[in-house]
Coordinates of C-alpha atoms in Angstrom, one line a residue:
Chain A
M485 CA 37.9 11.0 8.7
A486 CA 39.5 13.7 10.6
Q487 CA 40.0 17.1 9.0
P488 CA 42.7 16.8 6.3
M489 CA 46.1 18.6 7.2
V490 CA 46.4 19.8 3.6
K491 CA 43.5 20.2 1.3
A492 CA 44.0 21.6 -2.2
V493 CA 40.9 22.6 -4.3
Q494 CA 41.3 23.4 -7.8
V495 CA 44.7 25.3 -7.4
H496 CA 45.8 27.2 -10.4
K497 CA 49.2 29.0 -10.8
S498 CA 50.8 30.7 -13.8
F499 CA 54.2 32.5 -14.2
G500 CA 53.3 35.2 -16.7
R501 CA 51.9 33.3 -19.6
V502 CA 53.2 30.0 -18.5
K503 CA 50.5 27.9 -16.8
V504 CA 52.2 25.8 -14.1
L505 CA 49.4 24.3 -12.1
S506 CA 46.0 23.6 -13.9
G507 CA 43.6 22.6 -11.1
I508 CA 45.2 20.6 -8.5
D509 CA 42.9 18.7 -6.1
L510 CA 44.7 16.8 -3.2
E511 CA 44.3 15.9 0.3
V512 CA 46.8 14.9 2.9
A513 CA 45.4 13.4 6.2
P514 CA 47.3 14.1 9.4
R515 CA 50.2 11.7 10.1
E516 CA 50.2 10.9 6.5
V517 CA 53.2 11.0 4.3
L518 CA 52.3 12.0 0.6
C519 CA 55.1 11.7 -2.0
V520 CA 54.7 13.8 -5.1
V521 CA 56.6 12.4 -8.1
G522 CA 56.7 13.4 -11.7
P523 CA 59.0 14.6 -14.5
S524 CA 60.7 18.0 -14.0
G525 CA 58.6 20.9 -15.0
S526 CA 55.5 19.2 -13.9
G527 CA 54.7 21.7 -11.3
K528 CA 55.4 19.6 -8.3
S529 CA 57.8 22.0 -6.6
T530 CA 55.6 25.0 -7.4
F531 CA 52.6 23.2 -5.9
L532 CA 54.8 22.5 -2.6
R533 CA 55.7 26.1 -2.5
C534 CA 52.1 27.2 -2.8
I535 CA 51.3 25.2 0.4
N536 CA 53.3 27.8 2.5
H537 CA 52.5 30.7 0.3
L538 CA 56.1 31.1 -1.0
E539 CA 54.1 31.3 -4.3
K540 CA 50.8 32.9 -4.6
I541 CA 48.0 30.9 -6.2
D542 CA 46.0 32.6 -8.9
A543 CA 42.7 30.6 -8.4
G544 CA 41.4 27.9 -6.2
Q545 CA 41.9 27.3 -2.4
L546 CA 44.4 25.7 -0.3
F547 CA 43.8 24.9 3.3
V548 CA 46.4 23.8 6.0
D549 CA 44.7 22.3 9.1
G550 CA 41.4 23.7 8.1
E551 CA 42.8 27.3 7.6
L552 CA 42.9 29.0 4.2
V553 CA 46.5 29.7 3.2
G554 CA 47.5 33.3 2.2
Y555 CA 43.9 34.6 2.0
A556 CA 40.9 35.3 4.0
R557 CA 37.4 34.9 2.8
R558 CA 35.2 37.8 3.3
G559 CA 31.9 38.8 1.7
G560 CA 32.2 36.3 -1.2
K561 CA 35.8 37.5 -2.0
M562 CA 39.3 36.2 -1.4
H563 CA 41.3 39.0 0.4
E564 CA 45.1 38.5 0.3
L565 CA 46.5 38.4 3.7
G566 CA 49.1 40.8 5.0
E567 CA 52.7 39.9 5.5
R568 CA 52.5 39.3 9.2
A569 CA 49.4 37.1 8.8
V570 CA 51.2 34.9 6.3
A571 CA 54.3 34.7 8.5
E572 CA 52.1 33.5 11.3
Q573 CA 50.7 30.7 9.2
R574 CA 54.3 29.7 8.0
K575 CA 55.3 29.2 11.7
N576 CA 53.5 25.9 11.6
I577 CA 54.7 24.7 8.4
G578 CA 58.3 23.5 8.1
M579 CA 60.2 23.4 4.8
V580 CA 63.3 21.7 3.6
F581 CA 64.8 23.0 0.4
Q582 CA 66.8 21.2 -2.3
R583 CA 69.8 23.3 -1.8
F584 CA 69.5 23.3 2.0
N585 CA 69.5 27.2 2.4
L586 CA 71.3 27.0 5.7
F587 CA 72.4 30.4 7.0
P588 CA 76.0 30.3 6.2
H589 CA 77.0 32.9 8.7
M590 CA 75.7 31.0 11.7
T591 CA 76.8 27.7 13.2
A592 CA 74.5 24.5 13.0
L593 CA 73.3 25.3 16.5
E594 CA 72.5 29.0 15.7
N595 CA 70.8 27.9 12.6
V596 CA 68.4 25.7 14.6
M597 CA 67.9 28.3 17.3
E598 CA 67.4 31.4 15.2
A599 CA 63.7 31.0 14.4
P600 CA 62.5 29.9 17.8
V601 CA 64.3 32.9 19.4
R602 CA 63.4 35.5 16.9
V603 CA 60.1 34.4 15.7
R604 CA 58.6 32.3 18.6
R605 CA 60.3 34.6 21.1
E606 CA 61.6 31.7 23.2
T607 CA 64.5 32.4 25.6
R608 CA 67.9 31.5 24.3
A609 CA 68.2 28.8 27.0
T610 CA 65.1 27.0 25.9
A611 CA 65.8 27.3 22.3
R612 CA 69.3 26.0 22.9
E613 CA 68.2 23.1 24.9
R614 CA 65.7 22.0 22.2
A615 CA 68.2 22.7 19.3
V616 CA 70.8 20.4 21.0
K617 CA 68.2 17.7 21.2
L618 CA 67.2 18.1 17.7
L619 CA 70.7 18.0 16.3
D620 CA 71.2 14.9 18.4
Q621 CA 68.1 13.4 16.9
V622 CA 69.5 14.0 13.4
G623 CA 72.8 12.5 14.4
L624 CA 74.8 15.7 14.4
A625 CA 75.4 16.3 18.2
D626 CA 79.1 16.5 17.5
R627 CA 78.8 19.1 14.7
R628 CA 76.7 21.8 16.4
D629 CA 79.5 24.4 16.4
M630 CA 80.4 23.9 12.9
Y631 CA 79.5 26.4 10.0
P632 CA 77.5 25.1 7.1
A633 CA 80.5 25.4 4.8
Q634 CA 82.3 22.9 7.1
L635 CA 79.6 20.3 6.7
S636 CA 79.0 17.7 4.0
G637 CA 75.8 18.1 1.9
G638 CA 74.0 15.3 3.8
Q639 CA 74.9 16.9 7.2
Q640 CA 73.7 20.4 6.0
Q641 CA 70.4 18.9 4.9
R642 CA 70.0 17.2 8.3
V643 CA 70.7 20.5 10.0
A644 CA 68.1 22.0 7.8
I645 CA 65.5 19.4 8.8
A646 CA 66.4 20.1 12.5
R647 CA 66.0 23.9 11.9
A648 CA 62.5 23.3 10.4
L649 CA 61.5 20.9 13.3
A650 CA 62.6 23.7 15.9
M651 CA 59.4 25.5 15.1
K652 CA 57.4 22.6 16.1
P653 CA 55.5 22.4 12.8
K654 CA 52.4 20.4 12.3
L655 CA 53.3 19.8 8.6
M656 CA 56.7 19.4 6.9
L657 CA 57.3 20.1 3.2
F658 CA 60.3 18.6 1.5
D659 CA 61.3 20.0 -1.9
E660 CA 63.5 17.3 -3.5
P661 CA 65.6 17.1 -0.3
T662 CA 68.1 14.6 -1.7
S663 CA 68.5 15.9 -5.3
A664 CA 71.5 18.0 -4.6
L665 CA 73.4 15.3 -2.6
D666 CA 76.2 12.9 -3.7
P667 CA 74.7 9.4 -4.0
E668 CA 76.4 8.0 -0.9
L669 CA 74.9 10.8 1.2
V670 CA 71.3 10.3 0.2
G671 CA 70.7 7.5 2.7
E672 CA 71.5 9.5 5.8
V673 CA 68.9 12.1 4.8
L674 CA 66.2 9.6 4.0
D675 CA 66.9 7.8 7.3
V676 CA 66.1 11.0 9.2
M677 CA 62.9 11.5 7.2
R678 CA 61.9 7.9 7.7
S679 CA 62.2 8.1 11.5
L680 CA 60.2 11.5 11.2
A681 CA 57.5 9.7 9.4
A682 CA 57.5 6.9 12.0
D683 CA 57.0 9.5 14.7
G684 CA 53.8 10.6 13.0
M685 CA 54.8 13.8 11.3
T686 CA 52.5 14.9 8.4
M687 CA 54.8 15.3 5.4
V688 CA 54.6 16.2 1.7
V689 CA 57.6 15.1 0.0
V690 CA 58.5 16.1 -3.6
T691 CA 61.0 13.4 -4.6
H692 CA 62.8 11.4 -7.2
E693 CA 63.5 8.6 -4.8
M694 CA 61.0 6.0 -5.9
G695 CA 62.2 3.5 -3.2
F696 CA 61.6 5.9 -0.5
A697 CA 58.1 6.8 -1.9
R698 CA 57.2 3.1 -2.0
E699 CA 58.5 2.3 1.4
V700 CA 57.6 5.3 3.4
G701 CA 54.9 7.0 1.5
D702 CA 51.3 6.4 2.6
A703 CA 50.1 8.0 -0.7
V704 CA 51.9 8.9 -3.9
A705 CA 50.7 11.7 -6.4
F706 CA 52.0 11.6 -9.9
M707 CA 52.0 15.0 -11.5
D708 CA 52.5 15.9 -15.1
G709 CA 51.8 19.1 -17.0
G710 CA 50.4 20.9 -14.0
V711 CA 47.9 18.4 -13.1
V712 CA 47.6 15.3 -10.8
V713 CA 47.5 12.4 -13.2
E714 CA 46.8 9.8 -10.6
S715 CA 47.2 9.4 -6.9
G716 CA 46.7 6.6 -4.4
H717 CA 48.5 4.0 -2.5
P718 CA 52.2 3.7 -3.6
R719 CA 51.6 0.0 -4.6
D720 CA 48.9 1.0 -7.0
V721 CA 50.5 4.1 -8.5
L722 CA 54.1 2.9 -8.6
V723 CA 53.6 -0.8 -9.3
N724 CA 50.3 -0.9 -11.2
P725 CA 49.8 2.5 -12.8
R726 CA 46.5 3.1 -14.4
H727 CA 47.6 5.8 -16.8
A728 CA 49.9 5.5 -19.7
R729 CA 51.7 8.7 -18.8
T730 CA 52.5 7.4 -15.3
A731 CA 53.7 4.1 -16.7
A732 CA 55.9 5.9 -19.2
F733 CA 57.5 8.0 -16.5
L734 CA 58.2 5.0 -14.2
S735 CA 59.7 3.1 -17.0
K736 CA 62.3 5.8 -17.4
V737 CA 63.2 6.3 -13.7
L738 CA 62.9 2.8 -12.4
Chain B
M311 CA 119.8 12.3 -22.3
T312 CA 119.7 10.6 -19.1
Q313 CA 119.2 6.9 -19.1
V314 CA 116.2 5.5 -17.1
T315 CA 118.6 3.1 -15.3
D316 CA 120.6 5.9 -13.9
T317 CA 117.8 7.7 -12.1
P318 CA 117.7 7.2 -8.3
S319 CA 114.4 5.9 -6.8
V320 CA 111.6 8.3 -7.7
E321 CA 110.8 9.4 -4.1
S322 CA 114.2 10.5 -3.3
M323 CA 114.4 12.7 -6.5
P324 CA 114.7 16.4 -5.5
T325 CA 112.4 19.0 -7.3
V326 CA 114.0 22.2 -8.4
R327 CA 112.0 25.4 -8.2
R328 CA 111.6 27.4 -11.3
R329 CA 114.2 30.2 -11.7
R330 CA 112.7 33.7 -12.1
P331 CA 115.4 36.0 -13.3
G332 CA 112.8 38.6 -14.2
R333 CA 112.1 39.2 -10.6
W334 CA 115.7 40.0 -9.8
V335 CA 115.9 42.5 -12.5
A336 CA 112.6 44.2 -11.5
A337 CA 114.0 44.2 -7.9
A338 CA 117.1 45.9 -8.9
V339 CA 115.2 48.7 -10.9
V340 CA 112.8 49.3 -8.0
C341 CA 115.8 49.5 -5.6
V342 CA 117.4 52.2 -7.7
L343 CA 114.3 54.2 -8.0
L344 CA 113.7 54.0 -4.4
A345 CA 117.3 55.1 -3.7
M346 CA 116.7 58.2 -5.9
L347 CA 113.5 59.1 -4.0
V348 CA 115.1 58.8 -0.7
N349 CA 118.1 60.8 -1.9
T350 CA 116.0 63.7 -3.2
F351 CA 113.9 63.7 0.0
V352 CA 117.1 64.0 2.1
T353 CA 119.2 66.3 -0.1
N354 CA 116.6 68.8 -1.5
E355 CA 116.5 71.3 1.2
R356 CA 113.3 72.9 -0.2
F357 CA 111.2 70.2 1.3
Q358 CA 112.1 71.9 4.6
W359 CA 111.4 68.8 6.7
D360 CA 112.1 70.8 9.9
V361 CA 109.1 73.2 9.1
V362 CA 107.0 70.1 8.2
F363 CA 107.5 68.5 11.6
D364 CA 107.4 71.9 13.5
W365 CA 103.8 72.3 12.3
F366 CA 102.9 68.5 12.3
T367 CA 101.7 68.6 15.9
S368 CA 100.7 72.3 16.2
D369 CA 97.4 73.2 17.8
R370 CA 96.1 74.7 14.5
I371 CA 96.8 71.6 12.5
L372 CA 95.5 69.2 15.2
A373 CA 92.4 71.3 15.5
G374 CA 91.9 70.9 11.6
L375 CA 92.7 67.2 11.8
G376 CA 90.0 66.8 14.6
R377 CA 87.4 68.7 12.4
T378 CA 88.3 66.6 9.3
I379 CA 87.9 63.3 11.4
Q380 CA 84.6 64.6 12.8
L381 CA 83.3 65.4 9.3
T382 CA 84.4 62.1 8.0
V383 CA 82.7 60.0 10.7
I384 CA 79.5 62.0 10.8
S385 CA 79.1 62.2 7.0
M386 CA 79.8 58.5 6.6
L387 CA 77.3 57.6 9.3
I388 CA 74.6 59.7 7.6
G389 CA 75.7 58.1 4.3
I390 CA 75.6 54.6 5.5
V391 CA 72.3 54.8 7.4
L392 CA 70.5 56.8 4.7
G393 CA 72.0 54.7 2.0
L394 CA 70.9 51.4 3.5
A395 CA 67.4 52.9 3.8
L396 CA 67.6 54.1 0.0
A397 CA 68.8 50.6 -1.0
V398 CA 66.0 48.8 0.8
M399 CA 63.5 51.4 -0.7
R400 CA 64.8 50.7 -4.3
L401 CA 64.5 47.0 -3.9
S402 CA 61.1 47.1 -2.3
G403 CA 58.0 46.0 -4.3
N404 CA 56.4 49.5 -3.6
P405 CA 56.8 51.5 -6.9
L406 CA 56.5 54.8 -5.0
L407 CA 59.3 54.0 -2.6
S408 CA 61.5 52.6 -5.3
G409 CA 60.8 55.6 -7.5
V410 CA 61.6 58.1 -4.7
A411 CA 64.9 56.2 -4.1
W412 CA 65.8 56.2 -7.7
A413 CA 65.2 59.9 -8.0
Y414 CA 67.2 60.7 -5.0
I415 CA 70.2 58.7 -6.3
W416 CA 69.8 60.3 -9.8
L417 CA 69.9 63.8 -8.4
F418 CA 72.7 63.5 -5.6
R419 CA 74.9 61.3 -7.8
G420 CA 74.3 63.3 -10.9
T421 CA 75.7 66.7 -9.6
P422 CA 79.1 67.4 -8.3
V423 CA 79.5 67.2 -4.4
F424 CA 81.3 70.6 -4.8
V425 CA 78.3 72.3 -6.1
Q426 CA 76.0 70.5 -3.5
L427 CA 78.3 71.9 -0.7
L428 CA 78.0 75.4 -2.1
F429 CA 74.2 75.0 -2.3
W430 CA 73.9 74.1 1.3
G431 CA 76.3 76.9 2.2
F432 CA 74.3 79.4 0.3
I433 CA 70.9 78.0 1.3
S434 CA 69.8 81.2 3.0
A435 CA 69.9 82.9 -0.4
L436 CA 67.2 80.5 -1.5
Y437 CA 65.3 80.3 1.8
P438 CA 66.2 83.0 4.2
R439 CA 63.8 81.6 6.9
L440 CA 63.0 77.9 7.6
S441 CA 59.8 77.1 9.5
L442 CA 58.2 74.3 11.1
G443 CA 54.4 73.9 10.7
V444 CA 51.6 72.2 8.8
P445 CA 52.2 72.0 5.0
F446 CA 50.3 74.8 3.4
G447 CA 48.9 75.5 6.8
P448 CA 49.9 77.5 9.9
E449 CA 53.5 77.8 11.1
F450 CA 54.5 77.0 14.6
T451 CA 58.0 78.3 14.6
S452 CA 60.7 79.6 12.2
F453 CA 64.4 80.0 12.2
S454 CA 66.9 82.1 10.3
A455 CA 68.5 79.8 7.8
N456 CA 71.8 81.4 8.3
A457 CA 71.7 80.6 12.1
L458 CA 70.5 77.0 11.5
I459 CA 72.8 76.1 8.7
S460 CA 76.2 76.9 10.0
P461 CA 79.2 76.0 7.8
F462 CA 79.5 72.9 9.8
V463 CA 75.9 71.8 9.2
A464 CA 76.1 72.7 5.6
A465 CA 79.3 70.5 5.3
I466 CA 77.6 67.6 7.0
L467 CA 74.5 68.0 4.8
G468 CA 76.5 68.3 1.6
L469 CA 78.9 65.3 2.3
G470 CA 76.4 63.0 4.0
L471 CA 73.4 63.3 1.5
N472 CA 75.8 62.9 -1.4
E473 CA 77.5 60.0 0.2
A474 CA 74.0 58.3 0.8
A475 CA 73.4 58.1 -2.9
Y476 CA 76.7 56.1 -3.4
M477 CA 76.1 53.9 -0.4
A478 CA 72.6 53.2 -1.6
E479 CA 74.2 51.5 -4.8
I480 CA 76.8 49.8 -2.7
A481 CA 74.3 48.4 -0.3
R482 CA 71.9 47.4 -3.1
A483 CA 74.7 45.4 -4.8
G484 CA 75.4 43.7 -1.5
I485 CA 71.7 42.7 -0.9
L486 CA 71.4 41.5 -4.5
S487 CA 74.6 39.3 -4.0
V488 CA 72.8 37.2 -1.3
D489 CA 71.2 34.1 -2.7
R490 CA 67.4 34.4 -3.0
G491 CA 67.1 31.0 -1.2
Q492 CA 68.3 32.7 2.0
G493 CA 65.3 35.1 2.2
E494 CA 62.9 32.2 1.3
A495 CA 64.4 29.9 3.9
A496 CA 63.9 32.8 6.6
Q497 CA 60.3 33.4 5.4
A498 CA 59.5 29.8 5.4
L499 CA 60.5 29.7 9.1
G500 CA 57.8 32.5 9.8
M501 CA 60.1 35.5 9.6
T502 CA 58.8 38.8 8.2
R503 CA 60.7 40.4 5.4
G504 CA 62.1 42.9 7.8
L505 CA 63.4 40.4 10.2
A506 CA 64.8 38.2 7.4
L507 CA 66.5 41.3 6.0
R508 CA 68.1 42.2 9.3
R509 CA 69.0 38.8 10.6
I510 CA 69.7 36.9 7.5
V511 CA 70.2 38.8 4.4
L512 CA 72.1 42.0 5.6
P513 CA 74.9 40.1 7.7
Q514 CA 75.7 38.1 4.5
A515 CA 75.5 41.3 2.3
M516 CA 78.0 42.9 4.5
R517 CA 80.8 40.8 3.0
V518 CA 80.1 42.6 -0.3
I519 CA 79.2 46.0 1.3
V520 CA 82.2 46.5 3.5
P521 CA 85.2 46.6 1.1
P522 CA 83.6 49.4 -1.1
T523 CA 82.5 51.1 2.1
G524 CA 86.1 51.2 3.3
N525 CA 86.9 52.7 0.0
Q526 CA 84.2 55.4 0.5
A527 CA 85.3 56.2 3.9
I528 CA 88.9 56.8 2.7
G529 CA 87.5 58.8 -0.2
M530 CA 85.4 60.9 2.3
L531 CA 88.4 61.6 4.4
K532 CA 89.9 63.5 1.4
T533 CA 86.7 64.8 0.0
T534 CA 86.1 66.8 3.3
S535 CA 89.0 69.1 2.0
L536 CA 86.3 70.6 -0.4
V537 CA 84.6 72.0 2.7
A538 CA 87.3 74.9 2.6
V539 CA 84.7 76.7 0.2
L540 CA 82.5 77.0 3.3
A541 CA 85.4 78.6 5.2
Y542 CA 85.3 75.7 7.6
P543 CA 88.8 75.1 8.9
E544 CA 89.4 71.5 8.5
L545 CA 92.8 70.0 7.9
L546 CA 93.7 71.3 4.5
Y547 CA 92.1 74.7 5.0
S548 CA 94.0 75.1 8.3
A549 CA 97.2 74.4 6.5
Q550 CA 96.2 76.9 3.7
L551 CA 95.5 79.6 6.4
I552 CA 98.9 79.0 8.0
Y553 CA 100.9 79.2 4.6
S554 CA 99.0 82.2 3.4
A555 CA 100.5 84.0 6.3
N556 CA 104.0 82.5 6.4
Y557 CA 104.5 81.5 2.7
Q558 CA 105.7 77.9 3.7
T559 CA 103.3 76.5 1.1
I560 CA 105.1 73.2 0.3
P561 CA 106.0 72.1 3.8
L562 CA 102.5 72.8 5.0
L563 CA 100.9 70.8 2.2
I564 CA 103.2 68.0 3.1
T565 CA 102.3 68.2 6.7
A566 CA 98.5 67.9 5.8
S567 CA 99.3 65.1 3.3
L568 CA 101.1 63.1 5.9
W569 CA 98.1 63.3 8.2
Y570 CA 95.7 62.2 5.5
L571 CA 98.1 59.2 4.8
L572 CA 98.2 58.3 8.4
I573 CA 94.5 58.3 8.9
T574 CA 93.9 56.4 5.5
S575 CA 96.5 53.8 7.1
V576 CA 94.4 53.5 10.3
L577 CA 91.1 53.2 8.3
S578 CA 92.7 50.4 6.3
V579 CA 93.5 48.5 9.3
G580 CA 90.0 49.0 10.7
Q581 CA 88.6 47.7 7.4
F582 CA 90.6 44.5 7.7
F583 CA 89.1 43.7 11.1
V584 CA 85.6 44.7 10.0
E585 CA 86.0 42.4 7.0
R586 CA 87.2 39.5 9.1
H587 CA 84.2 39.9 11.4
F588 CA 81.7 39.6 8.5
A589 CA 83.6 36.6 6.9
R590 CA 82.1 34.4 9.7
G591 CA 81.2 31.0 8.2
A592 CA 82.7 31.9 4.8
V593 CA 85.9 30.9 3.1
M594 CA 87.5 28.6 5.6
S595 CA 89.3 25.5 6.0
A596 CA 88.1 23.2 8.7
G597 CA 88.9 24.5 12.2
T598 CA 89.7 28.0 11.1
P599 CA 86.4 29.7 10.4
G600 CA 86.9 32.8 8.4
R601 CA 90.3 33.6 9.8
R602 CA 92.3 33.8 6.7
G603 CA 92.5 37.5 5.9
P604 CA 94.9 39.4 3.5
L605 CA 97.6 39.8 6.2
R606 CA 97.8 36.0 6.9
R607 CA 98.0 35.4 3.1
L608 CA 100.7 38.0 2.8
A609 CA 102.6 36.5 5.7
A610 CA 102.3 33.1 4.0
R611 CA 104.0 34.5 0.9
L612 CA 106.9 36.1 2.5
P613 CA 110.2 34.4 1.6
G614 CA 111.4 31.8 4.1
R615 CA 107.9 30.7 4.9
R616 CA 107.5 28.4 2.1
P617 CA 107.4 24.7 3.1

């Protein structure tokens, strides 16, 4: 097997006295789509945010494409990386948020162009050409000069996906990308994600959309109480769960 | 009571706007008061409007006005730049930087600006010579404090450094008003915190920062009149110098006041345009991004414009 795109080894994380992650072990192969499901408060969003170091882990190790995230190993110790080194690592990891977090003072096109121009130092012309293509790809070619406030939730989330893709990431993280959407707008976002998966993007998706997990996911991890209770093929985890906790959760959401 | 059968078809029924007799009474009262005001301005000869306007564009008043504007602009620039730096320091995770910023704000906000101006004016009493060199080591060069800190420099230091303390709190409020997710989204794209602050957070914070900054600028315009204690002839002190010679106290105070009013009006208009610039992407109806300022709203309210 090729080197995993994401590898978590005994990842621990606490907020003050509250233990949120108690030893997460997970692997995501390149071109694989991993869906993380579980009740709220189970630590799945926190785990996702650890992958691009938006949250610092307290113990354990997290690798993206073979590279340790947020730390460097020297002389038997883990040294926390400086801000620039972390920023460098994040360039290759796209993230899509539950509340979109588009930049409200920029048009859709400017949102997508911003990071390539300012972070990757691409010329405006190159960045613009690519941004136009990406907006077209998510079906928003005609909305490129609109501000986020003029777009529907589904459209905003699609711009957010295009914005993340503009950095040419090798891994995409989705933090409940459809949870803030009106029900009729969920489909358009899932469609974009589905075609992204079909193109071979490696994705970690925290979601409540069991249908999507079953259909698009190559693997599903069920988290509860800061641990991965069980993981495997969606058919096994979602249809024939081995653990009572998984079965109990599924009976509530399905 | 009307019978249902009498009513015409529902869609042709006219609506009658609510009567507001209170407004007519208030309007009448305001008109009378206004008339009284105009009357006293015109009939009370002690206003000496001819003297007011004789001096209005005199060289000495205009020179004072120029100095007032210069003081206001330079002090506000120092205040804004230093205030932004202090706000970023206060919000930084570094306890030393944030402590230093807190102490600065505590000191400069906690003492009267008048006293601060006097301190800078009399700095030579405290440090007769100022020198450049290695701390606790050799000096390279030194200056007489009196020569270096002229009344103008003392005024700039006193007003600017004091303003920075207030601007720091205004900028901090602005930065805190921006959703945390904005900084996170920027960092997730590989931006450093500095870049995220400059490109993403500050432009949004400006919507909150600009209105109170306009307020501060207008306040500063008038606070510059305190500089008279340093014998620096800005607008008010110029007027005082003139009336102390010709005893036309009231007309010259009116001359100065009219100029302050005029500049304040200009600043308010400027603020309107700056606010509109930073409203980009916010408060809008489709097709008119951020182009609904106070003037438009006022215009829409004028009588006769109602649909």
